[in-house]
Amino acid sequence: MSANKEFVSYIEEQLAPLGFLSTGPFFGGRDIKYHGNQFAWIIGSTLYLRVSDITRPEFEAEGAQPFKYMTKKGEVTVRKFYTAPEFLLDDTEQLLAWSRRAIETAA
């Protein structure tokens, strides 16, 4: 599934206060990098943020799910990227705070 262009634009606008961001094609969607370090990506209208062993429990407590995809051998789970909790999409300050932590994890 490709990234929804309007959603990508919305997220880019919300994350603009972070400073130097770049996006590009990634895994059928769009990646988001801060100074060259990928900390997020978008597939469809879903934002995924990079997690660490420290931040993963916070994502899970909010009902976030790891990125998953199917191969011929079965489902693959990528535990380094989780869906952004829904409340972040309506709260720019929280989205920026969680994104900063994802940036720290990616660095």
N, CA, C and O atoms as a GROMACS GRO file, in nm:
protein
  428
    1MET      N    1   0.084  -0.116   0.000
    1MET     CA    2   0.000   0.000   0.000
    1MET      C    3   0.089   0.124   0.000
    1MET      O    4   0.186   0.130   0.076
    2SER      N    5   0.058   0.219  -0.082
    2SER     CA    6   0.138   0.341  -0.088
    2SER      C    7   0.090   0.439   0.020
    2SER      O    8  -0.013   0.419   0.083
    3ALA      N    9   0.168   0.545   0.039
    3ALA     CA   10   0.134   0.646   0.138
    3ALA      C   11   0.029   0.741   0.082
    3ALA      O   12   0.036   0.780  -0.035
    4ASN      N   13  -0.066   0.777   0.164
    4ASN     CA   14  -0.169   0.873   0.128
    4ASN      C   15  -0.104   1.012   0.123
    4ASN      O   16  -0.054   1.060   0.225
    5LYS      N   17  -0.105   1.076   0.006
    5LYS     CA   18  -0.035   1.204  -0.013
    5LYS      C   19  -0.085   1.311   0.082
    5LYS      O   20  -0.005   1.387   0.137
    6GLU      N   21  -0.215   1.318   0.103
    6GLU     CA   22  -0.270   1.420   0.193
    6GLU      C   23  -0.224   1.395   0.337
    6GLU      O   24  -0.194   1.489   0.410
    7PHE      N   25  -0.221   1.269   0.376
    7PHE     CA   26  -0.177   1.235   0.511
    7PHE      C   27  -0.029   1.267   0.528
    7PHE      O   28   0.011   1.320   0.632
    8VAL      N   29   0.052   1.236   0.428
    8VAL     CA   30   0.196   1.269   0.432
    8VAL      C   31   0.212   1.420   0.450
    8VAL      O   32   0.291   1.464   0.534
    9SER      N   33   0.139   1.498   0.373
    9SER     CA   34   0.148   1.645   0.383
    9SER      C   35   0.108   1.692   0.523
    9SER      O   36   0.173   1.780   0.580
   10TYR      N   37   0.001   1.634   0.577
   10TYR     CA   38  -0.045   1.671   0.711
   10TYR      C   39   0.063   1.642   0.815
   10TYR      O   40   0.093   1.727   0.899
   11ILE      N   41   0.121   1.524   0.809
   11ILE     CA   42   0.225   1.486   0.906
   11ILE      C   43   0.348   1.574   0.890
   11ILE      O   44   0.407   1.617   0.989
   12GLU      N   45   0.388   1.602   0.766
   12GLU     CA   46   0.503   1.689   0.744
   12GLU      C   47   0.478   1.827   0.805
   12GLU      O   48   0.568   1.886   0.865
   13GLU      N   49   0.357   1.878   0.790
   13GLU     CA   50   0.321   2.008   0.846
   13GLU      C   51   0.328   2.004   0.999
   13GLU      O   52   0.380   2.097   1.061
   14GLN      N   53   0.276   1.897   1.059
   14GLN     CA   54   0.277   1.884   1.204
   14GLN      C   55   0.419   1.871   1.260
   14GLN      O   56   0.448   1.919   1.370
   15LEU      N   57   0.506   1.805   1.183
   15LEU     CA   58   0.644   1.780   1.231
   15LEU      C   59   0.742   1.891   1.192
   15LEU      O   60   0.858   1.887   1.234
   16ALA      N   61   0.698   1.988   1.116
   16ALA     CA   62   0.787   2.096   1.069
   16ALA      C   63   0.865   2.163   1.182
   16ALA      O   64   0.981   2.198   1.161
   17PRO      N   65   0.808   2.184   1.300
   17PRO     CA   66   0.885   2.247   1.408
   17PRO      C   67   1.011   2.170   1.450
   17PRO      O   68   1.097   2.225   1.518
   18LEU      N   69   1.021   2.044   1.411
   18LEU     CA   70   1.139   1.965   1.447
   18LEU      C   71   1.264   2.012   1.373
   18LEU      O   72   1.375   1.989   1.419
   19GLY      N   73   1.245   2.077   1.260
   19GLY     CA   74   1.360   2.124   1.183
   19GLY      C   75   1.379   2.044   1.057
   19GLY      O   76   1.282   2.010   0.990
   20PHE      N   77   1.504   2.013   1.025
   20PHE     CA   78   1.539   1.952   0.897
   20PHE      C   79   1.486   1.809   0.885
   20PHE      O   80   1.541   1.715   0.942
   21LEU      N   81   1.378   1.796   0.809
   21LEU     CA   82   1.319   1.665   0.779
   21LEU      C   83   1.327   1.639   0.630
   21LEU      O   84   1.321   1.732   0.549
   22SER      N   85   1.341   1.514   0.595
   22SER     CA   86   1.332   1.474   0.454
   22SER      C   87   1.245   1.350   0.445
   22SER      O   88   1.236   1.272   0.540
   23THR      N   89   1.181   1.334   0.331
   23THR     CA   90   1.099   1.216   0.308
   23THR      C   91   1.139   1.154   0.175
   23THR      O   92   1.193   1.221   0.087
   24GLY      N   93   1.111   1.027   0.162
   24GLY     CA   94   1.140   0.958   0.038
   24GLY      C   95   1.067   0.826   0.034
   24GLY      O   96   1.008   0.783   0.134
   25PRO      N   97   1.070   0.760  -0.080
   25PRO     CA   98   1.002   0.631  -0.091
   25PRO      C   99   1.067   0.528   0.001
   25PRO      O  100   1.190   0.522   0.014
   26PHE      N  101   0.983   0.446   0.063
   26PHE     CA  102   1.034   0.343   0.152
   26PHE      C  103   0.929   0.236   0.171
   26PHE      O  104   0.818   0.265   0.216
   27PHE      N  105   0.960   0.115   0.139
   27PHE     CA  106   0.879  -0.002   0.169
   27PHE      C  107   0.735   0.017   0.123
   27PHE      O  108   0.642  -0.025   0.191
   28GLY      N  109   0.717   0.079   0.007
   28GLY     CA  110   0.584   0.102  -0.046
   28GLY      C  111   0.517   0.226   0.010
   28GLY      O  112   0.406   0.259  -0.032
   29GLY      N  113   0.581   0.295   0.102
   29GLY     CA  114   0.526   0.416   0.161
   29GLY      C  115   0.626   0.530   0.151
   29GLY      O  116   0.698   0.542   0.052
   30ARG      N  117   0.630   0.614   0.254
   30ARG     CA  118   0.722   0.728   0.261
   30ARG      C  119   0.795   0.723   0.395
   30ARG      O  120   0.732   0.709   0.500
   31ASP      N  121   0.928   0.734   0.390
   31ASP     CA  122   1.001   0.744   0.516
   31ASP      C  123   1.012   0.889   0.557
   31ASP      O  124   0.995   0.980   0.475
   32ILE      N  125   1.040   0.911   0.683
   32ILE     CA  126   1.063   1.044   0.736
   32ILE      C  127   1.194   1.037   0.812
   32ILE      O  128   1.212   0.957   0.904
   33LYS      N  129   1.286   1.124   0.772
   33LYS     CA  130   1.419   1.126   0.833
   33LYS      C  131   1.448   1.263   0.893
   33LYS      O  132   1.403   1.366   0.843
   34TYR      N  133   1.522   1.260   1.002
   34TYR     CA  134   1.571   1.381   1.065
   34TYR      C  135   1.723   1.378   1.055
   34TYR      O  136   1.787   1.290   1.112
   35HIS      N  137   1.779   1.471   0.982
   35HIS     CA  138   1.923   1.474   0.957
   35HIS      C  139   1.975   1.338   0.909
   35HIS      O  140   2.080   1.292   0.952
   36GLY      N  141   1.899   1.276   0.820
   36GLY     CA  142   1.940   1.150   0.759
   36GLY      C  143   1.906   1.024   0.836
   36GLY      O  144   1.928   0.914   0.786
   37ASN      N  145   1.853   1.036   0.957
   37ASN     CA  146   1.818   0.919   1.037
   37ASN      C  147   1.667   0.895   1.029
   37ASN      O  148   1.588   0.980   1.068
   38GLN      N  149   1.629   0.778   0.980
   38GLN     CA  150   1.488   0.746   0.967
   38GLN      C  151   1.428   0.719   1.105
   38GLN      O  152   1.471   0.629   1.176
   39PHE      N  153   1.327   0.798   1.140
   39PHE     CA  154   1.260   0.780   1.268
   39PHE      C  155   1.113   0.746   1.252
   39PHE      O  156   1.045   0.713   1.349
   40ALA      N  157   1.062   0.754   1.128
   40ALA     CA  158   0.921   0.726   1.105
   40ALA      C  159   0.899   0.688   0.960
   40ALA      O  160   0.984   0.710   0.874
   41TRP      N  161   0.781   0.631   0.936
   41TRP     CA  162   0.736   0.612   0.798
   41TRP      C  163   0.586   0.608   0.795
   41TRP      O  164   0.519   0.588   0.897
   42ILE      N  165   0.534   0.629   0.675
   42ILE     CA  166   0.389   0.630   0.655
   42ILE      C  167   0.355   0.528   0.549
   42ILE      O  168   0.416   0.525   0.442
   43ILE      N  169   0.257   0.444   0.579
   43ILE     CA  170   0.201   0.352   0.481
   43ILE      C  171   0.050   0.374   0.485
   43ILE      O  172  -0.012   0.365   0.590
   44GLY      N  173  -0.006   0.403   0.369
   44GLY     CA  174  -0.148   0.438   0.365
   44GLY      C  175  -0.169   0.565   0.443
   44GLY      O  176  -0.110   0.669   0.412
   45SER      N  177  -0.254   0.558   0.543
   45SER     CA  178  -0.277   0.671   0.633
   45SER      C  179  -0.237   0.634   0.775
   45SER      O  180  -0.299   0.675   0.873
   46THR      N  181  -0.131   0.555   0.785
   46THR     CA  182  -0.081   0.512   0.915
   46THR      C  183   0.062   0.560   0.933
   46THR      O  184   0.148   0.538   0.848
   47LEU      N  185   0.085   0.627   1.045
   47LEU     CA  186   0.218   0.674   1.082
   47LEU      C  187   0.281   0.571   1.176
   47LEU      O  188   0.219   0.529   1.274
   48TYR      N  189   0.403   0.532   1.145
   48TYR     CA  190   0.481   0.443   1.230
   48TYR      C  191   0.598   0.522   1.286
   48TYR      O  192   0.663   0.597   1.213
   49LEU      N  193   0.626   0.504   1.414
   49LEU     CA  194   0.740   0.569   1.478
   49LEU      C  195   0.839   0.464   1.527
   49LEU      O  196   0.800   0.354   1.566
   50ARG      N  197   0.966   0.501   1.526
   50ARG     CA  198   1.072   0.411   1.572
   50ARG      C  199   1.063   0.399   1.725
   50ARG      O  200   1.042   0.498   1.794
   51VAL      N  201   1.079   0.280   1.775
   51VAL     CA  202   1.075   0.254   1.918
   51VAL      C  203   1.204   0.187   1.963
   51VAL      O  204   1.280   0.134   1.882
   52SER      N  205   1.226   0.192   2.092
   52SER     CA  206   1.338   0.122   2.154
   52SER      C  207   1.280   0.029   2.261
   52SER      O  208   1.159   0.028   2.284
   53ASP      N  209   1.366  -0.047   2.325
   53ASP     CA  210   1.319  -0.133   2.434
   53ASP      C  211   1.259  -0.049   2.547
   53ASP      O  212   1.173  -0.096   2.621
   54ILE      N  213   1.306   0.075   2.560
   54ILE     CA  214   1.256   0.164   2.665
   54ILE      C  215   1.120   0.223   2.629
   54ILE      O  216   1.031   0.230   2.714
   55THR      N  217   1.103   0.265   2.503
   55THR     CA  218   0.978   0.331   2.464
   55THR      C  219   0.868   0.234   2.419
   55THR      O  220   0.750   0.269   2.422
   56ARG      N  221   0.905   0.113   2.378
   56ARG     CA  222   0.806   0.016   2.329
   56ARG      C  223   0.690  -0.005   2.426
   56ARG      O  224   0.575  -0.006   2.382
   57PRO      N  225   0.714  -0.023   2.558
   57PRO     CA  226   0.601  -0.043   2.649
   57PRO      C  227   0.501   0.073   2.649
   57PRO      O  228   0.381   0.051   2.667
   58GLU      N  229   0.549   0.195   2.630
   58GLU     CA  230   0.458   0.309   2.625
   58GLU      C  231   0.367   0.300   2.503
   58GLU      O  232   0.248   0.329   2.511
   59PHE      N  233   0.423   0.260   2.391
   59PHE     CA  234   0.344   0.243   2.270
   59PHE      C  235   0.241   0.132   2.291
   59PHE      O  236   0.123   0.147   2.258
   60GLU      N  237   0.286   0.020   2.346
   60GLU     CA  238   0.196  -0.093   2.368
   60GLU      C  239   0.084  -0.056   2.466
   60GLU      O  240  -0.030  -0.100   2.448
   61ALA      N  241   0.114   0.024   2.568
   61ALA     CA  242   0.013   0.066   2.664
   61ALA      C  243  -0.096   0.151   2.599
   61ALA      O  244  -0.208   0.156   2.648
   62GLU      N  245  -0.062   0.217   2.488
   62GLU     CA  246  -0.159   0.299   2.415
   62GLU      C  247  -0.227   0.222   2.302
   62GLU      O  248  -0.302   0.279   2.223
   63GLY      N  249  -0.201   0.091   2.295
   63GLY     CA  250  -0.265   0.008   2.194
   63GLY      C  251  -0.196   0.008   2.059
   63GLY      O  252  -0.250  -0.045   1.962
   64ALA      N  253  -0.077   0.067   2.051
   64ALA     CA  254  -0.002   0.070   1.925
   64ALA      C  255   0.044  -0.071   1.889
   64ALA      O  256   0.066  -0.156   1.975
   65GLN      N  257   0.058  -0.094   1.759
   65GLN     CA  258   0.096  -0.226   1.708
   65GLN      C  259   0.225  -0.216   1.628
   65GLN      O  260   0.250  -0.115   1.562
   66PRO      N  261   0.308  -0.320   1.632
   66PRO     CA  262   0.428  -0.319   1.548
   66PRO      C  263   0.390  -0.333   1.400
   66PRO      O  264   0.284  -0.386   1.367
   67PHE      N  265   0.479  -0.286   1.314
   67PHE     CA  266   0.458  -0.301   1.171
   67PHE      C  267   0.466  -0.450   1.136
   67PHE      O  268   0.557  -0.520   1.182
   68LYS      N  269   0.372  -0.497   1.055
   68LYS     CA  270   0.368  -0.637   1.013
   68LYS      C  271   0.341  -0.644   0.864
   68LYS      O  272   0.271  -0.560   0.808
   69TYR      N  273   0.398  -0.746   0.801
   69TYR     CA  274   0.370  -0.771   0.661
   69TYR      C  275   0.381  -0.921   0.634
   69TYR      O  276   0.443  -0.995   0.710
   70MET      N  277   0.318  -0.963   0.526
   70MET     CA  278   0.316  -1.105   0.490
   70MET      C  279   0.420  -1.136   0.383
   70MET      O  280   0.443  -1.057   0.292
   71THR      N  281   0.482  -1.254   0.397
   71THR     CA  282   0.569  -1.309   0.294
   71THR      C  283   0.517  -1.449   0.262
   71THR      O  284   0.420  -1.496   0.323
   72LYS      N  285   0.580  -1.515   0.169
   72LYS     CA  286   0.541  -1.652   0.136
   72LYS      C  287   0.559  -1.746   0.255
   72LYS      O  288   0.490  -1.847   0.266
   73LYS      N  289   0.651  -1.711   0.344
   73LYS     CA  290   0.677  -1.794   0.461
   73LYS      C  291   0.593  -1.756   0.582
   73LYS      O  292   0.601  -1.821   0.687
   74GLY      N  293   0.512  -1.652   0.569
   74GLY     CA  294   0.426  -1.612   0.679
   74GLY      C  295   0.444  -1.466   0.718
   74GLY      O  296   0.507  -1.388   0.646
   75GLU      N  297   0.388  -1.432   0.831
   75GLU     CA  298   0.389  -1.294   0.877
   75GLU      C  299   0.524  -1.256   0.938
   75GLU      O  300   0.584  -1.334   1.014
   76VAL      N  301   0.571  -1.137   0.905
   76VAL     CA  302   0.694  -1.082   0.961
   76VAL      C  303   0.656  -0.961   1.045
   76VAL      O  304   0.579  -0.875   1.001
   77THR      N  305   0.708  -0.955   1.166
   77THR     CA  306   0.682  -0.843   1.256
   77THR      C  307   0.809  -0.762   1.272
   77THR      O  308   0.915  -0.817   1.305
   78VAL      N  309   0.799  -0.632   1.249
   78VAL     CA  310   0.912  -0.540   1.263
   78VAL      C  311   0.890  -0.464   1.394
   78VAL      O  312   0.811  -0.370   1.400
   79ARG      N  313   0.961  -0.506   1.498
   79ARG     CA  314   0.938  -0.450   1.631
   79ARG      C  315   1.013  -0.319   1.657
   79ARG      O  316   1.011  -0.268   1.769
   80LYS      N  317   1.078  -0.265   1.555
   80LYS     CA  318   1.144  -0.135   1.569
   80LYS      C  319   1.052  -0.020   1.533
   80LYS      O  320   1.083   0.096   1.562
   81PHE      N  321   0.939  -0.049   1.469
   81PHE     CA  322   0.845   0.055   1.429
   81PHE      C  323   0.704   0.015   1.473
   81PHE      O  324   0.656  -0.094   1.443
   82TYR      N  325   0.639   0.106   1.546
   82TYR     CA  326   0.503   0.084   1.594
   82TYR      C  327   0.412   0.195   1.540
   82TYR      O  328   0.456   0.306   1.510
   83THR      N  329   0.284   0.162   1.529
   83THR     CA  330   0.188   0.263   1.489
   83THR      C  331   0.189   0.376   1.592
   83THR      O  332   0.202   0.352   1.712
   84ALA      N  333   0.174   0.497   1.544
   84ALA     CA  334   0.163   0.611   1.636
   84ALA      C  335   0.027   0.601   1.705
   84ALA      O  336  -0.074   0.584   1.638
   85PRO      N  337   0.023   0.613   1.837
   85PRO     CA  338  -0.106   0.612   1.905
   85PRO      C  339  -0.199   0.719   1.846
   85PRO      O  340  -0.155   0.828   1.811
   86GLU      N  341  -0.326   0.685   1.835
   86GLU     CA  342  -0.425   0.772   1.769
   86GLU      C  343  -0.428   0.914   1.825
   86GLU      O  344  -0.443   1.009   1.749
   87PHE      N  345  -0.414   0.929   1.956
   87PHE     CA  346  -0.425   1.063   2.014
   87PHE      C  347  -0.317   1.158   1.965
   87PHE      O  348  -0.335   1.280   1.970
   88LEU      N  349  -0.206   1.105   1.917
   88LEU     CA  350  -0.098   1.190   1.866
   88LEU      C  351  -0.139   1.267   1.742
   88LEU      O  352  -0.090   1.378   1.718
   89LEU      N  353  -0.228   1.210   1.663
   89LEU     CA  354  -0.268   1.274   1.538
   89LEU      C  355  -0.354   1.398   1.561
   89LEU      O  356  -0.371   1.480   1.471
   90ASP      N  357  -0.407   1.412   1.682
   90ASP     CA  358  -0.490   1.528   1.717
   90ASP      C  359  -0.420   1.622   1.816
   90ASP      O  360  -0.479   1.722   1.857
   91ASP      N  361  -0.298   1.591   1.853
   91ASP     CA  362  -0.227   1.670   1.953
   91ASP      C  363  -0.084   1.693   1.905
   91ASP      O  364   0.004   1.610   1.927
   92THR      N  365  -0.063   1.807   1.840
   92THR     CA  366   0.067   1.835   1.779
   92THR      C  367   0.180   1.833   1.881
   92THR      O  368   0.287   1.780   1.852
   93GLU      N  369   0.158   1.888   1.998
   93GLU     CA  370   0.265   1.891   2.099
   93GLU      C  371   0.307   1.750   2.139
   93GLU      O  372   0.426   1.722   2.152
   94GLN      N  373   0.210   1.661   2.159
   94GLN     CA  374   0.241   1.523   2.193
   94GLN      C  375   0.307   1.450   2.076
   94GLN      O  376   0.400   1.372   2.095
   95LEU      N  377   0.259   1.477   1.954
   95LEU     CA  378   0.321   1.417   1.835
   95LEU      C  379   0.467   1.457   1.827
   95LEU      O  380   0.553   1.374   1.798
   96LEU      N  381   0.496   1.584   1.851
   96LEU     CA  382   0.635   1.631   1.848
   96LEU      C  383   0.718   1.565   1.958
   96LEU      O  384   0.832   1.526   1.934
   97ALA      N  385   0.661   1.554   2.077
   97ALA     CA  386   0.734   1.492   2.188
   97ALA      C  387   0.766   1.345   2.159
   97ALA      O  388   0.879   1.300   2.180
   98TRP      N  389   0.667   1.271   2.112
   98TRP     CA  390   0.690   1.129   2.081
   98TRP      C  391   0.784   1.115   1.962
   98TRP      O  392   0.865   1.022   1.958
   99SER      N  393   0.776   1.205   1.867
   99SER     CA  394   0.866   1.202   1.750
   99SER      C  395   1.009   1.232   1.792
   99SER      O  396   1.103   1.171   1.739
  100ARG      N  397   1.028   1.324   1.886
  100ARG     CA  398   1.163   1.352   1.935
  100ARG      C  399   1.225   1.227   1.998
  100ARG      O  400   1.344   1.200   1.982
  101ARG      N  401   1.144   1.152   2.070
  101ARG     CA  402   1.196   1.028   2.129
  101ARG      C  403   1.230   0.926   2.021
  101ARG      O  404   1.327   0.852   2.033
  102ALA      N  405   1.148   0.922   1.914
  102ALA     CA  406   1.178   0.833   1.802
  102ALA      C  407   1.307   0.876   1.733
  102ALA      O  408   1.385   0.791   1.689
  103ILE      N  409   1.329   1.006   1.722
  103ILE     CA  410   1.452   1.059   1.662
  103ILE      C  411   1.573   1.017   1.747
  103ILE      O  412   1.675   0.974   1.694
  104GLU      N  413   1.561   1.030   1.878
  104GLU     CA  414   1.670   0.988   1.968
  104GLU      C  415   1.700   0.839   1.951
  104GLU      O  416   1.816   0.798   1.951
  105THR      N  417   1.595   0.760   1.936
  105THR     CA  418   1.612   0.616   1.917
  105THR      C  419   1.682   0.586   1.785
  105THR      O  420   1.765   0.495   1.778
  106ALA      N  421   1.649   0.661   1.681
  106ALA     CA  422   1.706   0.637   1.548
  106ALA      C  423   1.851   0.684   1.536
  106ALA      O  424   1.925   0.636   1.450
  107ALA      N  425   1.891   0.776   1.622
  107ALA     CA  426   2.026   0.834   1.611
  107ALA      C  427   2.134   0.736   1.652
  107ALA      O  428   2.253   0.770   1.649
   0.00000   0.00000   0.00000
